DNA sequence: TCAAATATGGAAAACGTTTTCCCCCAAATT
DNA sequence: AATTTGGGGGAAAACGTTTTCCATATTTGA
């Protein structure tokens, strides 16, 4: 690759001038010189070395994104939002999957420190257990989390408790009393909140909560299938199941089918997230919509604002919405 | 952030020694000195500046990935494969979406050049229309494409033609004669090949091909729904539909439902890719499996080999496999 | 005992930019 | 005529590493 030196030589100017042209700096450069340089740059197909630039300007125009798993459509959609916004702002996005493993989270944070990422967007799970003060202080100036976190970082959030409450209330309104919950991983704050909403709604409706009404999954359809199967094989089979995400809901619906139960005929099902396919699944899935794409763009915008010393709201909230579809179509006759 | 200079000062050694410790260079450094330096590094929570490192070593341990759209599970799975392998090898992954827009492809390639990415993995669509020789020459030493491409880059490939043939043969064997195809975007080489396989299989079975049997979608469920609807409303309704990917197959199944047709009762459906949800969809989807995750890991491995001057196979092939599920369960009675 | 080898460490150049000074010259002002 | 102004340009330091030489002290070998 050619360097500014090469360009300068060929255009018979100094490196300084080339730099001025590239960044069209306030220091004026003569029109004909500028054009000569520009032409040379084009001829040589010169591109400035971002490493050298970053080294000296202390800005890399790079943000790191840490998520549990890109093959989960929920995160994929968030990432899409982040990227689109990043593209607009001239930022590049480095993506890292953690599978919610603490050591990978830490490792990735260090990587972003080494690469001098201008910002870090963190979603899913909790960072804890390793926090040298220096790292944390430094991070707090450039990190945004999507969702809830123990440490008080700037955040983009959704009211998961409220969303879950909406879902359960909907089921109760349909006459359901035996409602089960398919929980997410222990480390997922979203799932913790959704469980909380589930409990709240039951309490509000005077329905007693029992531990056996909750099974844990890991947000995959497989785990939803497994959990669904266990729940549906209980002697007092639930009439409705609420899953902590759509993927598990799909798995549970499949389990119902394998057990000869139809949804919504024999069983109502509600998911969470509203991933793209939930309106195409058969039956179409009643679910709580999370504006994933917007979470992504909002987080990225926050990073940009932080980096440019703009003022910005430290917290931004999004409201979930209940989308009623076919999977909760049947009313239940009161017993 | 502290620098090697800071560490050196505190540990009472030279920068050189700190560097030697970090890279545990062959040039030996005394055990007690090493430990002192290590301790200081830990105390100061020092991390080497990757920009400075990259500037001088000419290796950034970064690969760029260019895909049409991360929210398509097909690409998400590929990316997951790339990332897992990249993680193992110590590489970071910068991800870019193109929506198959040429100008974005070009823009992203330039970005990767500026950031001095050690390698670029390209999937989906075709690069053409902008190719200064210098860029191309330089790229050919560090680019790997997943799929087919006009330019002869090292590649990881799948036999899409063969896969499509498998699918159609399966339908023909079930007695289907009126088979339609939902095509992908114009620029998708995969879809072009899948269409080719479709035509080949028809020809092999003496079934005439007509243009109206093919509708174009853009790989989303929405477009599959639309295409499916059009196909199913034709007077001589097809008995089977083959979609260029699973997402569109889901859409088409949904369209069938809206028209009062059941799958597989009234209509057989075959997809392509085998994304995670196709075995959970209702009905479960017969599809041609692409080992997406492995495509990703293979591509990344190829990049690593290229970067380290290892010998490597310039082309690597994967075989697709037909997975027969419920969406093609019913036999058709010959007319 | 002396030369040669080895172990350990440092100084300084280099990577490719941005940015701060500084300089020169022509035009404008006094 | 002398001074100021401002347009246009360059030299050199700085960013934080790696790497090449070189230096010194200690061991080893004969």
PDB file of N, CA and C in Angstrom, chain A residues 181-258:
ATOM      1  N   UNK A 181     -44.228 -21.062  33.065  1.00  0.00           N
ATOM      2  CA  UNK A 181     -43.224 -20.148  32.509  1.00  0.00           C
ATOM      3  C   UNK A 181     -41.961 -20.921  32.130  1.00  0.00           C
ATOM      4  N   UNK A 182     -41.474 -20.655  30.942  1.00  0.00           N
ATOM      5  CA  UNK A 182     -40.182 -21.222  30.553  1.00  0.00           C
ATOM      6  C   UNK A 182     -39.146 -20.124  30.683  1.00  0.00           C
ATOM      7  N   UNK A 183     -38.325 -20.298  31.654  1.00  0.00           N
ATOM      8  CA  UNK A 183     -37.351 -19.277  32.040  1.00  0.00           C
ATOM      9  C   UNK A 183     -36.106 -19.324  31.151  1.00  0.00           C
ATOM     10  N   UNK A 184     -35.335 -18.261  31.192  1.00  0.00           N
ATOM     11  CA  UNK A 184     -34.065 -18.234  30.464  1.00  0.00           C
ATOM     12  C   UNK A 184     -32.902 -18.523  31.398  1.00  0.00           C
ATOM     13  N   UNK A 185     -31.701 -18.307  30.930  1.00  0.00           N
ATOM     14  CA  UNK A 185     -30.513 -18.631  31.729  1.00  0.00           C
ATOM     15  C   UNK A 185     -30.431 -17.772  32.983  1.00  0.00           C
ATOM     16  N   UNK A 186     -29.783 -18.303  33.947  1.00  0.00           N
ATOM     17  CA  UNK A 186     -29.599 -17.671  35.236  1.00  0.00           C
ATOM     18  C   UNK A 186     -29.029 -16.255  35.109  1.00  0.00           C
ATOM     19  N   UNK A 187     -28.059 -16.105  34.205  1.00  0.00           N
ATOM     20  CA  UNK A 187     -27.340 -14.841  34.089  1.00  0.00           C
ATOM     21  C   UNK A 187     -28.066 -13.803  33.229  1.00  0.00           C
ATOM     22  N   UNK A 188     -29.205 -14.169  32.691  1.00  0.00           N
ATOM     23  CA  UNK A 188     -29.912 -13.226  31.837  1.00  0.00           C
ATOM     24  C   UNK A 188     -30.803 -12.317  32.661  1.00  0.00           C
ATOM     25  N   UNK A 189     -30.445 -11.031  32.700  1.00  0.00           N
ATOM     26  CA  UNK A 189     -31.266 -10.103  33.481  1.00  0.00           C
ATOM     27  C   UNK A 189     -32.655  -9.961  32.862  1.00  0.00           C
ATOM     28  N   UNK A 190     -32.720 -10.073  31.550  1.00  0.00           N
ATOM     29  CA  UNK A 190     -34.026  -9.996  30.896  1.00  0.00           C
ATOM     30  C   UNK A 190     -34.941 -11.098  31.414  1.00  0.00           C
ATOM     31  N   UNK A 191     -34.396 -12.296  31.452  1.00  0.00           N
ATOM     32  CA  UNK A 191     -35.217 -13.412  31.895  1.00  0.00           C
ATOM     33  C   UNK A 191     -35.608 -13.275  33.353  1.00  0.00           C
ATOM     34  N   UNK A 192     -34.693 -12.782  34.150  1.00  0.00           N
ATOM     35  CA  UNK A 192     -35.001 -12.569  35.561  1.00  0.00           C
ATOM     36  C   UNK A 192     -36.187 -11.615  35.685  1.00  0.00           C
ATOM     37  N   UNK A 193     -36.142 -10.542  34.905  1.00  0.00           N
ATOM     38  CA  UNK A 193     -37.225  -9.568  34.960  1.00  0.00           C
ATOM     39  C   UNK A 193     -38.531 -10.135  34.412  1.00  0.00           C
ATOM     40  N   UNK A 194     -38.404 -10.936  33.385  1.00  0.00           N
ATOM     41  CA  UNK A 194     -39.631 -11.509  32.809  1.00  0.00           C
ATOM     42  C   UNK A 194     -40.285 -12.470  33.799  1.00  0.00           C
ATOM     43  N   UNK A 195     -39.457 -13.205  34.514  1.00  0.00           N
ATOM     44  CA  UNK A 195     -40.000 -14.077  35.554  1.00  0.00           C
ATOM     45  C   UNK A 195     -40.690 -13.229  36.616  1.00  0.00           C
ATOM     46  N   UNK A 196     -40.054 -12.125  36.947  1.00  0.00           N
ATOM     47  CA  UNK A 196     -40.634 -11.245  37.952  1.00  0.00           C
ATOM     48  C   UNK A 196     -42.008 -10.755  37.503  1.00  0.00           C
ATOM     49  N   UNK A 197     -42.082 -10.350  36.258  1.00  0.00           N
ATOM     50  CA  UNK A 197     -43.360  -9.891  35.718  1.00  0.00           C
ATOM     51  C   UNK A 197     -44.410 -10.993  35.767  1.00  0.00           C
ATOM     52  N   UNK A 198     -43.969 -12.168  35.462  1.00  0.00           N
ATOM     53  CA  UNK A 198     -44.849 -13.336  35.529  1.00  0.00           C
ATOM     54  C   UNK A 198     -45.420 -13.494  36.932  1.00  0.00           C
ATOM     55  N   UNK A 199     -44.525 -13.447  37.901  1.00  0.00           N
ATOM     56  CA  UNK A 199     -44.965 -13.595  39.299  1.00  0.00           C
ATOM     57  C   UNK A 199     -45.904 -12.462  39.704  1.00  0.00           C
ATOM     58  N   UNK A 200     -45.514 -11.249  39.350  1.00  0.00           N
ATOM     59  CA  UNK A 200     -46.353 -10.095  39.684  1.00  0.00           C
ATOM     60  C   UNK A 200     -47.770 -10.268  39.175  1.00  0.00           C
ATOM     61  N   UNK A 201     -47.858 -10.637  37.908  1.00  0.00           N
ATOM     62  CA  UNK A 201     -49.175 -10.735  37.284  1.00  0.00           C
ATOM     63  C   UNK A 201     -50.012 -11.825  37.946  1.00  0.00           C
ATOM     64  N   UNK A 202     -49.337 -12.932  38.267  1.00  0.00           N
ATOM     65  CA  UNK A 202     -50.077 -13.994  38.961  1.00  0.00           C
ATOM     66  C   UNK A 202     -50.623 -13.455  40.273  1.00  0.00           C
ATOM     67  N   UNK A 203     -49.771 -12.798  41.024  1.00  0.00           N
ATOM     68  CA  UNK A 203     -50.168 -12.258  42.322  1.00  0.00           C
ATOM     69  C   UNK A 203     -51.338 -11.290  42.178  1.00  0.00           C
ATOM     70  N   UNK A 204     -51.196 -10.424  41.201  1.00  0.00           N
ATOM     71  CA  UNK A 204     -52.272  -9.445  40.992  1.00  0.00           C
ATOM     72  C   UNK A 204     -53.611 -10.113  40.722  1.00  0.00           C
ATOM     73  N   UNK A 205     -53.544 -11.301  40.171  1.00  0.00           N
ATOM     74  CA  UNK A 205     -54.777 -11.994  39.832  1.00  0.00           C
ATOM     75  C   UNK A 205     -55.123 -13.082  40.848  1.00  0.00           C
ATOM     76  N   UNK A 206     -54.389 -13.065  41.934  1.00  0.00           N
ATOM     77  CA  UNK A 206     -54.694 -14.007  42.990  1.00  0.00           C
ATOM     78  C   UNK A 206     -54.402 -15.458  42.644  1.00  0.00           C
ATOM     79  N   UNK A 207     -53.511 -15.656  41.704  1.00  0.00           N
ATOM     80  CA  UNK A 207     -53.141 -17.029  41.368  1.00  0.00           C
ATOM     81  C   UNK A 207     -51.857 -17.374  42.097  1.00  0.00           C
ATOM     82  N   UNK A 208     -51.853 -18.434  42.854  1.00  0.00           N
ATOM     83  CA  UNK A 208     -50.649 -18.790  43.613  1.00  0.00           C
ATOM     84  C   UNK A 208     -49.510 -19.212  42.685  1.00  0.00           C
ATOM     85  N   UNK A 209     -48.319 -18.854  43.084  1.00  0.00           N
ATOM     86  CA  UNK A 209     -47.151 -19.228  42.292  1.00  0.00           C
ATOM     87  C   UNK A 209     -46.479 -20.463  42.888  1.00  0.00           C
ATOM     88  N   UNK A 210     -46.106 -21.394  42.018  1.00  0.00           N
ATOM     89  CA  UNK A 210     -45.363 -22.558  42.499  1.00  0.00           C
ATOM     90  C   UNK A 210     -44.100 -22.727  41.663  1.00  0.00           C
ATOM     91  N   UNK A 211     -43.041 -23.165  42.330  1.00  0.00           N
ATOM     92  CA  UNK A 211     -41.768 -23.332  41.626  1.00  0.00           C
ATOM     93  C   UNK A 211     -41.866 -24.289  40.452  1.00  0.00           C
ATOM     94  N   UNK A 212     -42.664 -25.317  40.608  1.00  0.00           N
ATOM     95  CA  UNK A 212     -42.706 -26.325  39.546  1.00  0.00           C
ATOM     96  C   UNK A 212     -43.364 -25.791  38.267  1.00  0.00           C
ATOM     97  N   UNK A 213     -43.928 -24.619  38.342  1.00  0.00           N
ATOM     98  CA  UNK A 213     -44.518 -24.026  37.138  1.00  0.00           C
ATOM     99  C   UNK A 213     -43.458 -23.376  36.258  1.00  0.00           C
ATOM    100  N   UNK A 214     -42.239 -23.388  36.753  1.00  0.00           N
ATOM    101  CA  UNK A 214     -41.171 -22.757  35.989  1.00  0.00           C
ATOM    102  C   UNK A 214     -40.092 -23.771  35.621  1.00  0.00           C
ATOM    103  N   UNK A 215     -39.765 -23.816  34.362  1.00  0.00           N
ATOM    104  CA  UNK A 215     -38.636 -24.646  33.918  1.00  0.00           C
ATOM    105  C   UNK A 215     -37.604 -23.716  33.283  1.00  0.00           C
ATOM    106  N   UNK A 216     -36.370 -24.120  33.393  1.00  0.00           N
ATOM    107  CA  UNK A 216     -35.348 -23.271  32.820  1.00  0.00           C
ATOM    108  C   UNK A 216     -34.876 -23.761  31.454  1.00  0.00           C
ATOM    109  N   UNK A 217     -34.751 -22.864  30.535  1.00  0.00           N
ATOM    110  CA  UNK A 217     -34.168 -23.189  29.234  1.00  0.00           C
ATOM    111  C   UNK A 217     -32.974 -22.286  28.989  1.00  0.00           C
ATOM    112  N   UNK A 218     -32.373 -22.410  27.805  1.00  0.00           N
ATOM    113  CA  UNK A 218     -31.223 -21.540  27.511  1.00  0.00           C
ATOM    114  C   UNK A 218     -31.475 -20.686  26.272  1.00  0.00           C
ATOM    115  N   UNK A 219     -32.740 -20.431  26.016  1.00  0.00           N
ATOM    116  CA  UNK A 219     -33.169 -19.540  24.933  1.00  0.00           C
ATOM    117  C   UNK A 219     -33.135 -20.172  23.537  1.00  0.00           C
ATOM    118  N   UNK A 220     -32.766 -21.422  23.435  1.00  0.00           N
ATOM    119  CA  UNK A 220     -32.810 -22.100  22.136  1.00  0.00           C
ATOM    120  C   UNK A 220     -34.119 -22.863  21.989  1.00  0.00           C
ATOM    121  N   UNK A 221     -34.534 -23.147  20.747  1.00  0.00           N
ATOM    122  CA  UNK A 221     -35.734 -23.943  20.523  1.00  0.00           C
ATOM    123  C   UNK A 221     -35.617 -25.325  21.177  1.00  0.00           C
ATOM    124  N   UNK A 222     -34.438 -25.901  21.108  1.00  0.00           N
ATOM    125  CA  UNK A 222     -34.232 -27.216  21.718  1.00  0.00           C
ATOM    126  C   UNK A 222     -34.611 -27.190  23.188  1.00  0.00           C
ATOM    127  N   UNK A 223     -34.084 -26.201  23.884  1.00  0.00           N
ATOM    128  CA  UNK A 223     -34.350 -26.145  25.316  1.00  0.00           C
ATOM    129  C   UNK A 223     -35.810 -25.836  25.571  1.00  0.00           C
ATOM    130  N   UNK A 224     -36.432 -25.083  24.673  1.00  0.00           N
ATOM    131  CA  UNK A 224     -37.858 -24.799  24.805  1.00  0.00           C
ATOM    132  C   UNK A 224     -38.663 -26.071  24.616  1.00  0.00           C
ATOM    133  N   UNK A 225     -38.220 -26.865  23.690  1.00  0.00           N
ATOM    134  CA  UNK A 225     -38.887 -28.142  23.451  1.00  0.00           C
ATOM    135  C   UNK A 225     -38.831 -28.993  24.708  1.00  0.00           C
ATOM    136  N   UNK A 226     -37.651 -29.099  25.245  1.00  0.00           N
ATOM    137  CA  UNK A 226     -37.429 -29.919  26.434  1.00  0.00           C
ATOM    138  C   UNK A 226     -38.274 -29.418  27.607  1.00  0.00           C
ATOM    139  N   UNK A 227     -38.193 -28.131  27.846  1.00  0.00           N
ATOM    140  CA  UNK A 227     -38.941 -27.553  28.962  1.00  0.00           C
ATOM    141  C   UNK A 227     -40.441 -27.725  28.738  1.00  0.00           C
ATOM    142  N   UNK A 228     -40.865 -27.473  27.514  1.00  0.00           N
ATOM    143  CA  UNK A 228     -42.281 -27.606  27.189  1.00  0.00           C
ATOM    144  C   UNK A 228     -42.763 -29.026  27.447  1.00  0.00           C
ATOM    145  N   UNK A 229     -41.967 -29.937  27.020  1.00  0.00           N
ATOM    146  CA  UNK A 229     -42.303 -31.351  27.195  1.00  0.00           C
ATOM    147  C   UNK A 229     -42.504 -31.680  28.678  1.00  0.00           C
ATOM    148  N   UNK A 230     -41.569 -31.227  29.482  1.00  0.00           N
ATOM    149  CA  UNK A 230     -41.673 -31.503  30.921  1.00  0.00           C
ATOM    150  C   UNK A 230     -42.925 -30.876  31.517  1.00  0.00           C
ATOM    151  N   UNK A 231     -43.197 -29.658  31.111  1.00  0.00           N
ATOM    152  CA  UNK A 231     -44.359 -28.970  31.667  1.00  0.00           C
ATOM    153  C   UNK A 231     -45.653 -29.651  31.245  1.00  0.00           C
ATOM    154  N   UNK A 232     -45.699 -30.076  29.985  1.00  0.00           N
ATOM    155  CA  UNK A 232     -46.941 -30.627  29.461  1.00  0.00           C
ATOM    156  C   UNK A 232     -47.183 -32.054  29.910  1.00  0.00           C
ATOM    157  N   UNK A 233     -46.159 -32.647  30.472  1.00  0.00           N
ATOM    158  CA  UNK A 233     -46.340 -34.014  30.967  1.00  0.00           C
ATOM    159  C   UNK A 233     -46.681 -34.039  32.450  1.00  0.00           C
ATOM    160  N   UNK A 234     -46.794 -32.865  33.040  1.00  0.00           N
ATOM    161  CA  UNK A 234     -47.199 -32.821  34.440  1.00  0.00           C
ATOM    162  C   UNK A 234     -48.654 -33.290  34.526  1.00  0.00           C
ATOM    163  N   UNK A 235     -49.012 -33.903  35.644  1.00  0.00           N
ATOM    164  CA  UNK A 235     -50.391 -34.397  35.799  1.00  0.00           C
ATOM    165  C   UNK A 235     -51.427 -33.284  35.593  1.00  0.00           C
ATOM    166  N   UNK A 236     -51.223 -32.157  36.260  1.00  0.00           N
ATOM    167  CA  UNK A 236     -52.159 -31.052  36.030  1.00  0.00           C
ATOM    168  C   UNK A 236     -51.571 -30.142  34.957  1.00  0.00           C
ATOM    169  N   UNK A 237     -51.722 -30.599  33.744  1.00  0.00           N
ATOM    170  CA  UNK A 237     -51.143 -29.928  32.592  1.00  0.00           C
ATOM    171  C   UNK A 237     -51.574 -28.470  32.535  1.00  0.00           C
ATOM    172  N   UNK A 238     -50.640 -27.568  32.258  1.00  0.00           N
ATOM    173  CA  UNK A 238     -51.015 -26.154  32.127  1.00  0.00           C
ATOM    174  C   UNK A 238     -51.900 -25.940  30.897  1.00  0.00           C
ATOM    175  N   UNK A 239     -52.698 -24.901  30.955  1.00  0.00           N
ATOM    176  CA  UNK A 239     -53.504 -24.556  29.777  1.00  0.00           C
ATOM    177  C   UNK A 239     -52.822 -23.453  28.979  1.00  0.00           C
ATOM    178  N   UNK A 240     -51.804 -22.886  29.580  1.00  0.00           N
ATOM    179  CA  UNK A 240     -51.073 -21.848  28.864  1.00  0.00           C
ATOM    180  C   UNK A 240     -49.616 -21.858  29.287  1.00  0.00           C
ATOM    181  N   UNK A 241     -48.754 -21.546  28.337  1.00  0.00           N
ATOM    182  CA  UNK A 241     -47.329 -21.475  28.643  1.00  0.00           C
ATOM    183  C   UNK A 241     -46.780 -20.144  28.125  1.00  0.00           C
ATOM    184  N   UNK A 242     -45.993 -19.540  28.966  1.00  0.00           N
ATOM    185  CA  UNK A 242     -45.361 -18.268  28.611  1.00  0.00           C
ATOM    186  C   UNK A 242     -43.856 -18.509  28.564  1.00  0.00           C
ATOM    187  N   UNK A 243     -43.263 -18.233  27.439  1.00  0.00           N
ATOM    188  CA  UNK A 243     -41.830 -18.489  27.296  1.00  0.00           C
ATOM    189  C   UNK A 243     -41.055 -17.183  27.311  1.00  0.00           C
ATOM    190  N   UNK A 244     -39.861 -17.254  27.823  1.00  0.00           N
ATOM    191  CA  UNK A 244     -39.040 -16.054  27.990  1.00  0.00           C
ATOM    192  C   UNK A 244     -38.516 -15.524  26.663  1.00  0.00           C
ATOM    193  N   UNK A 245     -38.600 -16.330  25.610  1.00  0.00           N
ATOM    194  CA  UNK A 245     -38.346 -15.779  24.273  1.00  0.00           C
ATOM    195  C   UNK A 245     -39.069 -16.608  23.210  1.00  0.00           C
ATOM    196  N   UNK A 246     -39.138 -16.070  22.034  1.00  0.00           N
ATOM    197  CA  UNK A 246     -39.901 -16.715  20.968  1.00  0.00           C
ATOM    198  C   UNK A 246     -39.322 -18.068  20.570  1.00  0.00           C
ATOM    199  N   UNK A 247     -38.013 -18.143  20.524  1.00  0.00           N
ATOM    200  CA  UNK A 247     -37.394 -19.403  20.096  1.00  0.00           C
ATOM    201  C   UNK A 247     -37.842 -20.558  20.981  1.00  0.00           C
ATOM    202  N   UNK A 248     -37.845 -20.325  22.279  1.00  0.00           N
ATOM    203  CA  UNK A 248     -38.280 -21.388  23.188  1.00  0.00           C
ATOM    204  C   UNK A 248     -39.768 -21.654  23.028  1.00  0.00           C
ATOM    205  N   UNK A 249     -40.518 -20.616  22.727  1.00  0.00           N
ATOM    206  CA  UNK A 249     -41.955 -20.808  22.500  1.00  0.00           C
ATOM    207  C   UNK A 249     -42.162 -21.742  21.304  1.00  0.00           C
ATOM    208  N   UNK A 250     -41.376 -21.520  20.260  1.00  0.00           N
ATOM    209  CA  UNK A 250     -41.478 -22.401  19.096  1.00  0.00           C
ATOM    210  C   UNK A 250     -41.182 -23.841  19.500  1.00  0.00           C
ATOM    211  N   UNK A 251     -40.144 -24.002  20.284  1.00  0.00           N
ATOM    212  CA  UNK A 251     -39.792 -25.351  20.741  1.00  0.00           C
ATOM    213  C   UNK A 251     -40.920 -25.967  21.537  1.00  0.00           C
ATOM    214  N   UNK A 252     -41.517 -25.174  22.397  1.00  0.00           N
ATOM    215  CA  UNK A 252     -42.589 -25.697  23.244  1.00  0.00           C
ATOM    216  C   UNK A 252     -43.817 -26.063  22.415  1.00  0.00           C
ATOM    217  N   UNK A 253     -44.106 -25.249  21.414  1.00  0.00           N
ATOM    218  CA  UNK A 253     -45.242 -25.568  20.544  1.00  0.00           C
ATOM    219  C   UNK A 253     -44.993 -26.906  19.854  1.00  0.00           C
ATOM    220  N   UNK A 254     -43.765 -27.074  19.444  1.00  0.00           N
ATOM    221  CA  UNK A 254     -43.407 -28.335  18.807  1.00  0.00           C
ATOM    222  C   UNK A 254     -43.592 -29.510  19.768  1.00  0.00           C
ATOM    223  N   UNK A 255     -43.198 -29.297  20.995  1.00  0.00           N
ATOM    224  CA  UNK A 255     -43.377 -30.341  22.011  1.00  0.00           C
ATOM    225  C   UNK A 255     -44.852 -30.671  22.174  1.00  0.00           C
ATOM    226  N   UNK A 256     -45.650 -29.633  22.190  1.00  0.00           N
ATOM    227  CA  UNK A 256     -47.088 -29.847  22.312  1.00  0.00           C
ATOM    228  C   UNK A 256     -47.573 -30.730  21.168  1.00  0.00           C
ATOM    229  N   UNK A 257     -47.147 -30.409  19.994  1.00  0.00           N
ATOM    230  CA  UNK A 257     -47.537 -31.205  18.836  1.00  0.00           C
ATOM    231  C   UNK A 257     -47.153 -32.658  18.995  1.00  0.00           C
ATOM    232  N   UNK A 258     -45.940 -32.887  19.453  1.00  0.00           N
ATOM    233  CA  UNK A 258     -45.478 -34.262  19.640  1.00  0.00           C
ATOM    234  C   UNK A 258     -46.306 -35.009  20.676  1.00  0.00           C
TER     235      UNK A 258
END
